[in-house]
Amino acid sequence: MQQMLADFINDGELKKHLRRVAREYRRRRETLLACLRDAFGEQVTVREPEGGLALWVRFADGVDVDQLVGKALELDLVVRSGRQFSPFGHAENALRLGFASLDMDEIRLATQRLAQAAKAIATAVQRNPCGRSPSPLGCAVE
C-alpha cells in the first residue's frame, strides 16, 4: 500500500489530481458567486476567498439572516448563519455557504431557493413591518 502511494506521488499523479480538483472547486465557486450576484445584486457582499470550500455572504441590514435560515429550511435548503461559526456568537448578518458537495445544477437550485426565501421574508416584512400582530394603528402595541 505504501509503495502504491509512493508511486502515485512520484509519478506525478497526485499533482495532476490536485490540479483537477482545484479547477473543479474553482468552477463551483465561480458558479455560486455568479448565481448570488444574479439573485441578490447589491443586497449581498461576498468575501471571495483565496482558498477554501465556502463563501461568506453578508446581507444588507434589512435582511434578517436568522429568519432567512428558517425560511430556507422550509424550502428544503439547509444554510447556516455566520454566527454559528463565530467563537463568540457575534451577530454578523452573514451566511457561510459551502459549495464542495454540490454540482452545478444543485448550486443553481440552492441559490434560487435562497432567493425565494429572502423574497418571502421581504414580502412578510412589507405586509407587517413591525414583525408583530397588526393593530388598527399599524403596529402592534405590547
mmCIF file of N, CA and C in Angstrom:
data_model
loop_
_atom_site.group_PDB
_atom_site.id
_atom_site.type_symbol
_atom_site.label_atom_id
_atom_site.label_comp_id
_atom_site.label_asym_id
_atom_site.label_seq_id
_atom_site.Cartn_x
_atom_site.Cartn_y
_atom_site.Cartn_z
ATOM 1 N N MET A 1 0.825 -1.187 0.000
ATOM 2 C CA MET A 1 0.000 0.000 0.000
ATOM 3 C C MET A 1 0.873 1.258 0.000
ATOM 4 N N GLN A 2 1.900 1.265 0.846
ATOM 5 C CA GLN A 2 2.779 2.430 0.907
ATOM 6 C C GLN A 2 3.531 2.622 -0.408
ATOM 7 N N GLN A 3 3.913 1.508 -1.030
ATOM 8 C CA GLN A 3 4.627 1.602 -2.310
ATOM 9 C C GLN A 3 3.709 2.168 -3.391
ATOM 10 N N MET A 4 2.454 1.754 -3.382
ATOM 11 C CA MET A 4 1.496 2.280 -4.363
ATOM 12 C C MET A 4 1.329 3.785 -4.193
ATOM 13 N N LEU A 5 1.231 4.229 -2.957
ATOM 14 C CA LEU A 5 1.088 5.659 -2.690
ATOM 15 C C LEU A 5 2.352 6.411 -3.107
ATOM 16 N N ALA A 6 3.500 5.847 -2.808
ATOM 17 C CA ALA A 6 4.762 6.479 -3.203
ATOM 18 C C ALA A 6 4.851 6.590 -4.725
ATOM 19 N N ASP A 7 4.458 5.538 -5.433
ATOM 20 C CA ASP A 7 4.462 5.571 -6.903
ATOM 21 C C ASP A 7 3.482 6.622 -7.424
ATOM 22 N N PHE A 8 2.329 6.697 -6.808
ATOM 23 C CA PHE A 8 1.303 7.680 -7.193
ATOM 24 C C PHE A 8 1.865 9.097 -7.084
ATOM 25 N N ILE A 9 2.582 9.351 -6.007
ATOM 26 C CA ILE A 9 3.183 10.674 -5.792
ATOM 27 C C ILE A 9 4.357 10.889 -6.744
ATOM 28 N N ASN A 10 5.257 9.914 -6.818
ATOM 29 C CA ASN A 10 6.462 10.051 -7.642
ATOM 30 C C ASN A 10 6.158 10.155 -9.133
ATOM 31 N N ASP A 11 5.087 9.528 -9.574
ATOM 32 C CA ASP A 11 4.708 9.572 -10.993
ATOM 33 C C ASP A 11 3.970 10.856 -11.358
ATOM 34 N N GLY A 12 3.762 11.719 -10.380
ATOM 35 C CA GLY A 12 3.098 12.988 -10.662
ATOM 36 C C GLY A 12 1.582 12.919 -10.669
ATOM 37 N N GLU A 13 1.045 11.772 -10.332
ATOM 38 C CA GLU A 13 -0.413 11.608 -10.359
ATOM 39 C C GLU A 13 -1.108 12.430 -9.272
ATOM 40 N N LEU A 14 -0.460 12.581 -8.127
ATOM 41 C CA LEU A 14 -1.065 13.380 -7.058
ATOM 42 C C LEU A 14 -1.192 14.834 -7.498
ATOM 43 N N LYS A 15 -0.149 15.372 -8.122
ATOM 44 C CA LYS A 15 -0.201 16.760 -8.606
ATOM 45 C C LYS A 15 -1.310 16.931 -9.639
ATOM 46 N N LYS A 16 -1.423 15.975 -10.549
ATOM 47 C CA LYS A 16 -2.488 16.038 -11.559
ATOM 48 C C LYS A 16 -3.858 16.039 -10.890
ATOM 49 N N HIS A 17 -4.011 15.153 -9.924
ATOM 50 C CA HIS A 17 -5.293 15.053 -9.215
ATOM 51 C C HIS A 17 -5.614 16.360 -8.491
ATOM 52 N N LEU A 18 -4.640 16.917 -7.799
ATOM 53 C CA LEU A 18 -4.867 18.161 -7.058
ATOM 54 C C LEU A 18 -5.206 19.316 -7.996
ATOM 55 N N ARG A 19 -4.550 19.386 -9.157
ATOM 56 C CA ARG A 19 -4.882 20.433 -10.142
ATOM 57 C C ARG A 19 -6.314 20.264 -10.646
ATOM 58 N N ARG A 20 -6.700 19.032 -10.926
ATOM 59 C CA ARG A 20 -8.045 18.741 -11.428
ATOM 60 C C ARG A 20 -9.099 19.105 -10.378
ATOM 61 N N VAL A 21 -8.863 18.733 -9.137
ATOM 62 C CA VAL A 21 -9.807 19.031 -8.053
ATOM 63 C C VAL A 21 -9.882 20.535 -7.809
ATOM 64 N N ALA A 22 -8.745 21.209 -7.802
ATOM 65 C CA ALA A 22 -8.737 22.664 -7.592
ATOM 66 C C ALA A 22 -9.507 23.369 -8.702
ATOM 67 N N ARG A 23 -9.330 22.922 -9.941
ATOM 68 C CA ARG A 23 -10.048 23.511 -11.075
ATOM 69 C C ARG A 23 -11.560 23.324 -10.911
ATOM 70 N N GLU A 24 -11.969 22.138 -10.489
ATOM 71 C CA GLU A 24 -13.404 21.864 -10.300
ATOM 72 C C GLU A 24 -13.991 22.717 -9.179
ATOM 73 N N TYR A 25 -13.303 22.822 -8.065
ATOM 74 C CA TYR A 25 -13.815 23.642 -6.959
ATOM 75 C C TYR A 25 -13.831 25.125 -7.322
ATOM 76 N N ARG A 26 -12.857 25.565 -8.100
ATOM 77 C CA ARG A 26 -12.853 26.960 -8.569
ATOM 78 C C ARG A 26 -14.080 27.207 -9.449
ATOM 79 N N ARG A 27 -14.399 26.255 -10.296
ATOM 80 C CA ARG A 27 -15.575 26.357 -11.170
ATOM 81 C C ARG A 27 -16.857 26.433 -10.343
ATOM 82 N N ARG A 28 -16.948 25.612 -9.323
ATOM 83 C CA ARG A 28 -18.128 25.640 -8.446
ATOM 84 C C ARG A 28 -18.225 26.969 -7.705
ATOM 85 N N ARG A 29 -17.084 27.453 -7.206
ATOM 86 C CA ARG A 29 -17.075 28.740 -6.504
ATOM 87 C C ARG A 29 -17.533 29.861 -7.430
ATOM 88 N N GLU A 30 -17.017 29.893 -8.650
ATOM 89 C CA GLU A 30 -17.388 30.933 -9.610
ATOM 90 C C GLU A 30 -18.866 30.844 -9.971
ATOM 91 N N THR A 31 -19.395 29.641 -10.069
ATOM 92 C CA THR A 31 -20.825 29.468 -10.350
ATOM 93 C C THR A 31 -21.656 30.007 -9.202
ATOM 94 N N LEU A 32 -21.277 29.685 -7.982
ATOM 95 C CA LEU A 32 -22.015 30.192 -6.824
ATOM 96 C C LEU A 32 -21.934 31.714 -6.760
ATOM 97 N N LEU A 33 -20.771 32.277 -6.990
ATOM 98 C CA LEU A 33 -20.626 33.738 -6.990
ATOM 99 C C LEU A 33 -21.541 34.382 -8.031
ATOM 100 N N ALA A 34 -21.545 33.839 -9.237
ATOM 101 C CA ALA A 34 -22.384 34.392 -10.306
ATOM 102 C C ALA A 34 -23.861 34.274 -9.959
ATOM 103 N N CYS A 35 -24.262 33.134 -9.422
ATOM 104 C CA CYS A 35 -25.665 32.938 -9.042
ATOM 105 C C CYS A 35 -26.077 33.904 -7.935
ATOM 106 N N LEU A 36 -25.211 34.114 -6.963
ATOM 107 C CA LEU A 36 -25.515 35.051 -5.877
ATOM 108 C C LEU A 36 -25.637 36.476 -6.402
ATOM 109 N N ARG A 37 -24.745 36.848 -7.305
ATOM 110 C CA ARG A 37 -24.819 38.203 -7.885
ATOM 111 C C ARG A 37 -26.109 38.385 -8.676
ATOM 112 N N ASP A 38 -26.468 37.363 -9.455
ATOM 113 C CA ASP A 38 -27.703 37.440 -10.241
ATOM 114 C C ASP A 38 -28.930 37.516 -9.349
ATOM 115 N N ALA A 39 -28.946 36.724 -8.295
ATOM 116 C CA ALA A 39 -30.127 36.634 -7.429
ATOM 117 C C ALA A 39 -30.254 37.808 -6.469
ATOM 118 N N PHE A 40 -29.133 38.320 -5.970
ATOM 119 C CA PHE A 40 -29.190 39.307 -4.889
ATOM 120 C C PHE A 40 -28.595 40.674 -5.230
ATOM 121 N N GLY A 41 -27.781 40.741 -6.237
ATOM 122 C CA GLY A 41 -27.191 42.022 -6.624
ATOM 123 C C GLY A 41 -26.493 42.711 -5.467
ATOM 124 N N GLU A 42 -26.905 43.943 -5.209
ATOM 125 C CA GLU A 42 -26.274 44.775 -4.176
ATOM 126 C C GLU A 42 -26.715 44.417 -2.751
ATOM 127 N N GLN A 43 -27.661 43.498 -2.620
ATOM 128 C CA GLN A 43 -28.127 43.118 -1.278
ATOM 129 C C GLN A 43 -27.099 42.297 -0.515
ATOM 130 N N VAL A 44 -26.111 41.766 -1.229
ATOM 131 C CA VAL A 44 -25.104 40.938 -0.567
ATOM 132 C C VAL A 44 -23.698 41.418 -0.902
ATOM 133 N N THR A 45 -22.810 41.149 0.031
ATOM 134 C CA THR A 45 -21.383 41.336 -0.179
ATOM 135 C C THR A 45 -20.747 39.977 0.058
ATOM 136 N N VAL A 46 -19.972 39.535 -0.904
ATOM 137 C CA VAL A 46 -19.371 38.210 -0.804
ATOM 138 C C VAL A 46 -17.866 38.356 -0.641
ATOM 139 N N ARG A 47 -17.352 37.699 0.370
ATOM 140 C CA ARG A 47 -15.898 37.636 0.549
ATOM 141 C C ARG A 47 -15.378 36.517 -0.350
ATOM 142 N N GLU A 48 -14.579 36.902 -1.321
ATOM 143 C CA GLU A 48 -14.036 35.898 -2.233
ATOM 144 C C GLU A 48 -12.742 35.344 -1.644
ATOM 145 N N PRO A 49 -12.768 34.095 -1.226
ATOM 146 C CA PRO A 49 -11.585 33.522 -0.586
ATOM 147 C C PRO A 49 -10.507 33.155 -1.604
ATOM 148 N N GLU A 50 -9.282 33.133 -1.149
ATOM 149 C CA GLU A 50 -8.186 32.651 -1.991
ATOM 150 C C GLU A 50 -8.186 31.127 -2.028
ATOM 151 N N GLY A 51 -8.803 30.532 -1.044
ATOM 152 C CA GLY A 51 -8.893 29.082 -0.968
ATOM 153 C C GLY A 51 -10.120 28.717 -0.166
ATOM 154 N N GLY A 52 -10.254 27.457 0.122
ATOM 155 C CA GLY A 52 -11.391 27.015 0.924
ATOM 156 C C GLY A 52 -12.551 26.546 0.071
ATOM 157 N N LEU A 53 -13.556 26.046 0.748
ATOM 158 C CA LEU A 53 -14.686 25.436 0.063
ATOM 159 C C LEU A 53 -16.008 26.054 0.483
ATOM 160 N N ALA A 54 -15.971 27.301 0.939
ATOM 161 C CA ALA A 54 -17.190 28.000 1.353
ATOM 162 C C ALA A 54 -17.022 29.488 1.099
ATOM 163 N N LEU A 55 -18.154 30.161 0.927
ATOM 164 C CA LEU A 55 -18.178 31.615 0.782
ATOM 165 C C LEU A 55 -18.879 32.216 1.978
ATOM 166 N N TRP A 56 -18.413 33.380 2.405
ATOM 167 C CA TRP A 56 -19.099 34.158 3.428
ATOM 168 C C TRP A 56 -19.918 35.210 2.704
ATOM 169 N N VAL A 57 -21.222 35.177 2.904
ATOM 170 C CA VAL A 57 -22.141 36.077 2.213
ATOM 171 C C VAL A 57 -22.792 36.978 3.250
ATOM 172 N N ARG A 58 -22.453 38.260 3.196
ATOM 173 C CA ARG A 58 -23.001 39.233 4.141
ATOM 174 C C ARG A 58 -24.183 39.921 3.491
ATOM 175 N N PHE A 59 -25.302 39.947 4.222
ATOM 176 C CA PHE A 59 -26.537 40.535 3.715
ATOM 177 C C PHE A 59 -26.696 41.967 4.191
ATOM 178 N N ALA A 60 -27.427 42.740 3.411
ATOM 179 C CA ALA A 60 -27.733 44.121 3.776
ATOM 180 C C ALA A 60 -28.478 44.127 5.106
ATOM 181 N N ASP A 61 -28.422 45.245 5.800
ATOM 182 C CA ASP A 61 -29.011 45.338 7.137
ATOM 183 C C ASP A 61 -30.498 45.005 7.174
ATOM 184 N N GLY A 62 -31.219 45.189 6.088
ATOM 185 C CA GLY A 62 -32.654 44.920 6.088
ATOM 186 C C GLY A 62 -33.018 43.446 6.050
ATOM 187 N N VAL A 63 -32.040 42.578 5.873
ATOM 188 C CA VAL A 63 -32.299 41.138 5.790
ATOM 189 C C VAL A 63 -31.905 40.491 7.113
ATOM 190 N N ASP A 64 -32.855 39.811 7.745
ATOM 191 C CA ASP A 64 -32.598 39.105 8.999
ATOM 192 C C ASP A 64 -32.124 37.691 8.659
ATOM 193 N N VAL A 65 -30.851 37.433 8.839
ATOM 194 C CA VAL A 65 -30.271 36.152 8.456
ATOM 195 C C VAL A 65 -30.900 34.990 9.221
ATOM 196 N N ASP A 66 -31.232 35.194 10.484
ATOM 197 C CA ASP A 66 -31.851 34.108 11.248
ATOM 198 C C ASP A 66 -33.209 33.730 10.654
ATOM 199 N N GLN A 67 -33.987 34.723 10.237
ATOM 200 C CA GLN A 67 -35.256 34.433 9.561
ATOM 201 C C GLN A 67 -34.996 33.742 8.226
ATOM 202 N N LEU A 68 -33.970 34.190 7.534
ATOM 203 C CA LEU A 68 -33.628 33.605 6.239
ATOM 204 C C LEU A 68 -33.263 32.130 6.386
ATOM 205 N N VAL A 69 -32.515 31.792 7.407
ATOM 206 C CA VAL A 69 -32.151 30.394 7.669
ATOM 207 C C VAL A 69 -33.412 29.556 7.869
ATOM 208 N N GLY A 70 -34.355 30.067 8.664
ATOM 209 C CA GLY A 70 -35.601 29.342 8.916
ATOM 210 C C GLY A 70 -36.453 29.185 7.677
ATOM 211 N N LYS A 71 -36.582 30.252 6.900
ATOM 212 C CA LYS A 71 -37.395 30.202 5.681
ATOM 213 C C LYS A 71 -36.749 29.282 4.653
ATOM 214 N N ALA A 72 -35.431 29.299 4.551
ATOM 215 C CA ALA A 72 -34.732 28.408 3.623
ATOM 216 C C ALA A 72 -34.978 26.950 3.998
ATOM 217 N N LEU A 73 -34.983 26.656 5.285
ATOM 218 C CA LEU A 73 -35.238 25.292 5.742
ATOM 219 C C LEU A 73 -36.625 24.825 5.317
ATOM 220 N N GLU A 74 -37.603 25.728 5.355
ATOM 221 C CA GLU A 74 -38.953 25.393 4.882
ATOM 222 C C GLU A 74 -38.943 25.013 3.403
ATOM 223 N N LEU A 75 -37.963 25.506 2.669
ATOM 224 C CA LEU A 75 -37.832 25.213 1.237
ATOM 225 C C LEU A 75 -36.823 24.090 0.977
ATOM 226 N N ASP A 76 -36.536 23.301 2.025
ATOM 227 C CA ASP A 76 -35.598 22.173 1.941
ATOM 228 C C ASP A 76 -34.179 22.591 1.569
ATOM 229 N N LEU A 77 -33.779 23.745 2.065
ATOM 230 C CA LEU A 77 -32.419 24.225 1.863
ATOM 231 C C LEU A 77 -31.808 24.480 3.235
ATOM 232 N N VAL A 78 -30.736 23.784 3.532
ATOM 233 C CA VAL A 78 -30.073 23.951 4.821
ATOM 234 C C VAL A 78 -28.894 24.905 4.638
ATOM 235 N N VAL A 79 -28.981 26.051 5.303
ATOM 236 C CA VAL A 79 -27.889 27.024 5.319
ATOM 237 C C VAL A 79 -27.605 27.371 6.770
ATOM 238 N N ARG A 80 -26.422 27.840 7.023
ATOM 239 C CA ARG A 80 -26.013 28.147 8.392
ATOM 240 C C ARG A 80 -25.660 29.619 8.530
ATOM 241 N N SER A 81 -26.120 30.185 9.622
ATOM 242 C CA SER A 81 -25.796 31.569 9.951
ATOM 243 C C SER A 81 -24.313 31.678 10.276
ATOM 244 N N GLY A 82 -23.726 32.795 9.891
ATOM 245 C CA GLY A 82 -22.329 33.036 10.216
ATOM 246 C C GLY A 82 -22.064 33.025 11.707
ATOM 247 N N ARG A 83 -23.087 33.346 12.474
ATOM 248 C CA ARG A 83 -22.971 33.357 13.937
ATOM 249 C C ARG A 83 -22.522 31.989 14.459
ATOM 250 N N GLN A 84 -22.949 30.914 13.797
ATOM 251 C CA GLN A 84 -22.596 29.568 14.250
ATOM 252 C C GLN A 84 -21.102 29.284 14.126
ATOM 253 N N PHE A 85 -20.422 30.077 13.320
ATOM 254 C CA PHE A 85 -19.001 29.845 13.095
ATOM 255 C C PHE A 85 -18.124 30.847 13.822
ATOM 256 N N SER A 86 -18.747 31.713 14.596
ATOM 257 C CA SER A 86 -18.009 32.700 15.371
ATOM 258 C C SER A 86 -17.724 32.131 16.753
ATOM 259 N N PRO A 87 -16.505 32.263 17.237
ATOM 260 C CA PRO A 87 -16.200 31.703 18.558
ATOM 261 C C PRO A 87 -17.007 32.353 19.680
ATOM 262 N N PHE A 88 -17.482 33.566 19.450
ATOM 263 C CA PHE A 88 -18.235 34.254 20.494
ATOM 264 C C PHE A 88 -19.693 34.462 20.115
ATOM 265 N N GLY A 89 -20.135 33.892 18.993
ATOM 266 C CA GLY A 89 -21.522 34.016 18.574
ATOM 267 C C GLY A 89 -21.919 35.419 18.169
ATOM 268 N N HIS A 90 -20.950 36.194 17.659
ATOM 269 C CA HIS A 90 -21.260 37.559 17.226
ATOM 270 C C HIS A 90 -22.344 37.522 16.158
ATOM 271 N N ALA A 91 -23.184 38.495 16.191
ATOM 272 C CA ALA A 91 -24.344 38.526 15.305
ATOM 273 C C ALA A 91 -24.004 39.141 13.953
ATOM 274 N N GLU A 92 -23.020 38.585 13.261
ATOM 275 C CA GLU A 92 -22.732 39.064 11.915
ATOM 276 C C GLU A 92 -23.876 38.633 11.015
ATOM 277 N N ASN A 93 -24.362 39.545 10.209
ATOM 278 C CA ASN A 93 -25.519 39.288 9.353
ATOM 279 C C ASN A 93 -25.056 38.581 8.077
ATOM 280 N N ALA A 94 -24.585 37.338 8.247
ATOM 281 C CA ALA A 94 -23.982 36.626 7.121
ATOM 282 C C ALA A 94 -24.327 35.147 7.160
ATOM 283 N N LEU A 95 -24.171 34.529 6.007
ATOM 284 C CA LEU A 95 -24.282 33.084 5.880
ATOM 285 C C LEU A 95 -22.933 32.549 5.410
ATOM 286 N N ARG A 96 -22.648 31.335 5.812
ATOM 287 C CA ARG A 96 -21.483 30.622 5.284
ATOM 288 C C ARG A 96 -22.050 29.563 4.349
ATOM 289 N N LEU A 97 -21.755 29.696 3.070
ATOM 290 C CA LEU A 97 -22.308 28.789 2.068
ATOM 291 C C LEU A 97 -21.209 27.892 1.513
ATOM 292 N N GLY A 98 -21.302 26.608 1.830
ATOM 293 C CA GLY A 98 -20.355 25.636 1.307
ATOM 294 C C GLY A 98 -20.773 25.199 -0.088
ATOM 295 N N PHE A 99 -19.797 24.908 -0.936
ATOM 296 C CA PHE A 99 -20.109 24.506 -2.306
ATOM 297 C C PHE A 99 -19.416 23.214 -2.733
ATOM 298 N N ALA A 100 -18.627 22.626 -1.878
ATOM 299 C CA ALA A 100 -17.814 21.473 -2.261
ATOM 300 C C ALA A 100 -18.647 20.256 -2.648
ATOM 301 N N SER A 101 -19.740 20.027 -1.965
ATOM 302 C CA SER A 101 -20.504 18.800 -2.195
ATOM 303 C C SER A 101 -21.610 18.962 -3.226
ATOM 304 N N LEU A 102 -21.731 20.153 -3.825
ATOM 305 C CA LEU A 102 -22.814 20.417 -4.772
ATOM 306 C C LEU A 102 -22.297 20.457 -6.204
ATOM 307 N N ASP A 103 -23.092 19.889 -7.126
ATOM 308 C CA ASP A 103 -22.742 20.053 -8.535
ATOM 309 C C ASP A 103 -23.349 21.362 -9.039
ATOM 310 N N MET A 104 -23.116 21.699 -10.290
ATOM 311 C CA MET A 104 -23.547 22.997 -10.824
ATOM 312 C C MET A 104 -25.058 23.193 -10.739
ATOM 313 N N ASP A 105 -25.811 22.172 -11.092
ATOM 314 C CA ASP A 105 -27.272 22.292 -11.028
ATOM 315 C C ASP A 105 -27.753 22.480 -9.596
ATOM 316 N N GLU A 106 -27.135 21.780 -8.663
ATOM 317 C CA GLU A 106 -27.513 21.929 -7.252
ATOM 318 C C GLU A 106 -27.166 23.323 -6.734
ATOM 319 N N ILE A 107 -26.057 23.877 -7.186
ATOM 320 C CA ILE A 107 -25.690 25.240 -6.786
ATOM 321 C C ILE A 107 -26.733 26.224 -7.287
ATOM 322 N N ARG A 108 -27.136 26.078 -8.537
ATOM 323 C CA ARG A 108 -28.155 26.976 -9.105
ATOM 324 C C ARG A 108 -29.480 26.842 -8.363
ATOM 325 N N LEU A 109 -29.896 25.609 -8.108
ATOM 326 C CA LEU A 109 -31.156 25.375 -7.400
ATOM 327 C C LEU A 109 -31.094 25.934 -5.979
ATOM 328 N N ALA A 110 -29.999 25.706 -5.290
ATOM 329 C CA ALA A 110 -29.856 26.209 -3.917
ATOM 330 C C ALA A 110 -29.922 27.732 -3.891
ATOM 331 N N THR A 111 -29.281 28.375 -4.847
ATOM 332 C CA THR A 111 -29.306 29.838 -4.899
ATOM 333 C C THR A 111 -30.711 30.342 -5.195
ATOM 334 N N GLN A 112 -31.424 29.659 -6.076
ATOM 335 C CA GLN A 112 -32.814 30.036 -6.371
ATOM 336 C C GLN A 112 -33.679 29.922 -5.117
ATOM 337 N N ARG A 113 -33.496 28.845 -4.376
ATOM 338 C CA ARG A 113 -34.279 28.667 -3.143
ATOM 339 C C ARG A 113 -33.921 29.722 -2.101
ATOM 340 N N LEU A 114 -32.654 30.058 -2.009
ATOM 341 C CA LEU A 114 -32.240 31.093 -1.067
ATOM 342 C C LEU A 114 -32.867 32.434 -1.451
ATOM 343 N N ALA A 115 -32.884 32.741 -2.730
ATOM 344 C CA ALA A 115 -33.513 33.981 -3.200
ATOM 345 C C ALA A 115 -35.017 33.958 -2.935
ATOM 346 N N GLN A 116 -35.622 32.806 -3.128
ATOM 347 C CA GLN A 116 -37.058 32.652 -2.851
ATOM 348 C C GLN A 116 -37.340 32.878 -1.364
ATOM 349 N N ALA A 117 -36.497 32.351 -0.514
ATOM 350 C CA ALA A 117 -36.656 32.542 0.931
ATOM 351 C C ALA A 117 -36.509 34.015 1.297
ATOM 352 N N ALA A 118 -35.519 34.680 0.726
ATOM 353 C CA ALA A 118 -35.307 36.108 1.009
ATOM 354 C C ALA A 118 -36.495 36.936 0.537
ATOM 355 N N LYS A 119 -37.032 36.576 -0.616
ATOM 356 C CA LYS A 119 -38.194 37.301 -1.146
ATOM 357 C C LYS A 119 -39.409 37.103 -0.247
ATOM 358 N N ALA A 120 -39.600 35.892 0.255
ATOM 359 C CA ALA A 120 -40.728 35.613 1.153
ATOM 360 C C ALA A 120 -40.612 36.426 2.438
ATOM 361 N N ILE A 121 -39.413 36.540 2.958
ATOM 362 C CA ILE A 121 -39.202 37.334 4.175
ATOM 363 C C ILE A 121 -39.469 38.806 3.898
ATOM 364 N N ALA A 122 -38.964 39.300 2.772
ATOM 365 C CA ALA A 122 -39.169 40.709 2.421
ATOM 366 C C ALA A 122 -40.649 41.013 2.247
ATOM 367 N N THR A 123 -41.389 40.101 1.638
ATOM 368 C CA THR A 123 -42.828 40.281 1.452
ATOM 369 C C THR A 123 -43.534 40.316 2.791
ATOM 370 N N ALA A 124 -43.151 39.426 3.698
ATOM 371 C CA ALA A 124 -43.767 39.397 5.032
ATOM 372 C C ALA A 124 -43.477 40.690 5.787
ATOM 373 N N VAL A 125 -42.269 41.210 5.657
ATOM 374 C CA VAL A 125 -41.909 42.454 6.340
ATOM 375 C C VAL A 125 -42.696 43.622 5.757
ATOM 376 N N GLN A 126 -42.896 43.626 4.445
ATOM 377 C CA GLN A 126 -43.676 44.701 3.820
ATOM 378 C C GLN A 126 -45.114 44.683 4.317
ATOM 379 N N ARG A 127 -45.656 43.478 4.488
ATOM 380 C CA ARG A 127 -47.032 43.369 4.975
ATOM 381 C C ARG A 127 -47.149 43.771 6.429
ATOM 382 N N ASN A 128 -46.120 43.467 7.212
ATOM 383 C CA ASN A 128 -46.158 43.743 8.641
ATOM 384 C C ASN A 128 -44.776 44.223 9.087
ATOM 385 N N PRO A 129 -44.461 45.491 8.868
ATOM 386 C CA PRO A 129 -43.113 45.989 9.152
ATOM 387 C C PRO A 129 -42.706 45.915 10.614
ATOM 388 N N CYS A 130 -43.661 45.790 11.518
ATOM 389 C CA CYS A 130 -43.324 45.732 12.947
ATOM 390 C C CYS A 130 -42.928 44.333 13.385
ATOM 391 N N GLY A 131 -43.302 43.337 12.589
ATOM 392 C CA GLY A 131 -42.981 41.967 12.944
ATOM 393 C C GLY A 131 -43.867 41.397 14.034
ATOM 394 N N ARG A 132 -44.965 42.059 14.319
ATOM 395 C CA ARG A 132 -45.911 41.586 15.339
ATOM 396 C C ARG A 132 -47.312 41.596 14.749
ATOM 397 N N SER A 133 -48.275 41.191 15.548
ATOM 398 C CA SER A 133 -49.663 41.202 15.096
ATOM 399 C C SER A 133 -50.085 42.625 14.771
ATOM 400 N N PRO A 134 -50.737 42.822 13.643
ATOM 401 C CA PRO A 134 -51.145 44.175 13.284
ATOM 402 C C PRO A 134 -52.196 44.723 14.237
ATOM 403 N N SER A 135 -52.178 46.032 14.380
ATOM 404 C CA SER A 135 -53.187 46.718 15.183
ATOM 405 C C SER A 135 -53.803 47.803 14.313
ATOM 406 N N PRO A 136 -54.889 48.387 14.751
ATOM 407 C CA PRO A 136 -55.508 49.444 13.955
ATOM 408 C C PRO A 136 -54.564 50.622 13.712
ATOM 409 N N LEU A 137 -53.556 50.783 14.546
ATOM 410 C CA LEU A 137 -52.627 51.898 14.396
ATOM 411 C C LEU A 137 -51.464 51.550 13.464
ATOM 412 N N GLY A 138 -51.446 50.358 12.953
ATOM 413 C CA GLY A 138 -50.390 49.944 12.035
ATOM 414 C C GLY A 138 -49.398 48.984 12.650
ATOM 415 N N CYS A 139 -48.988 49.226 13.877
ATOM 416 C CA CYS A 139 -48.047 48.333 14.551
ATOM 417 C C CYS A 139 -48.667 47.872 15.858
ATOM 418 N N ALA A 140 -48.391 46.636 16.191
ATOM 419 C CA ALA A 140 -48.944 46.105 17.434
ATOM 420 C C ALA A 140 -48.300 46.794 18.626
ATOM 421 N N VAL A 141 -49.079 46.968 19.644
ATOM 422 C CA VAL A 141 -48.564 47.524 20.892
ATOM 423 C C VAL A 141 -48.567 46.428 21.933
ATOM 424 N N GLU A 142 -47.571 46.464 22.772
ATOM 425 C CA GLU A 142 -47.488 45.413 23.801
ATOM 426 C C GLU A 142 -47.859 45.956 25.142
#
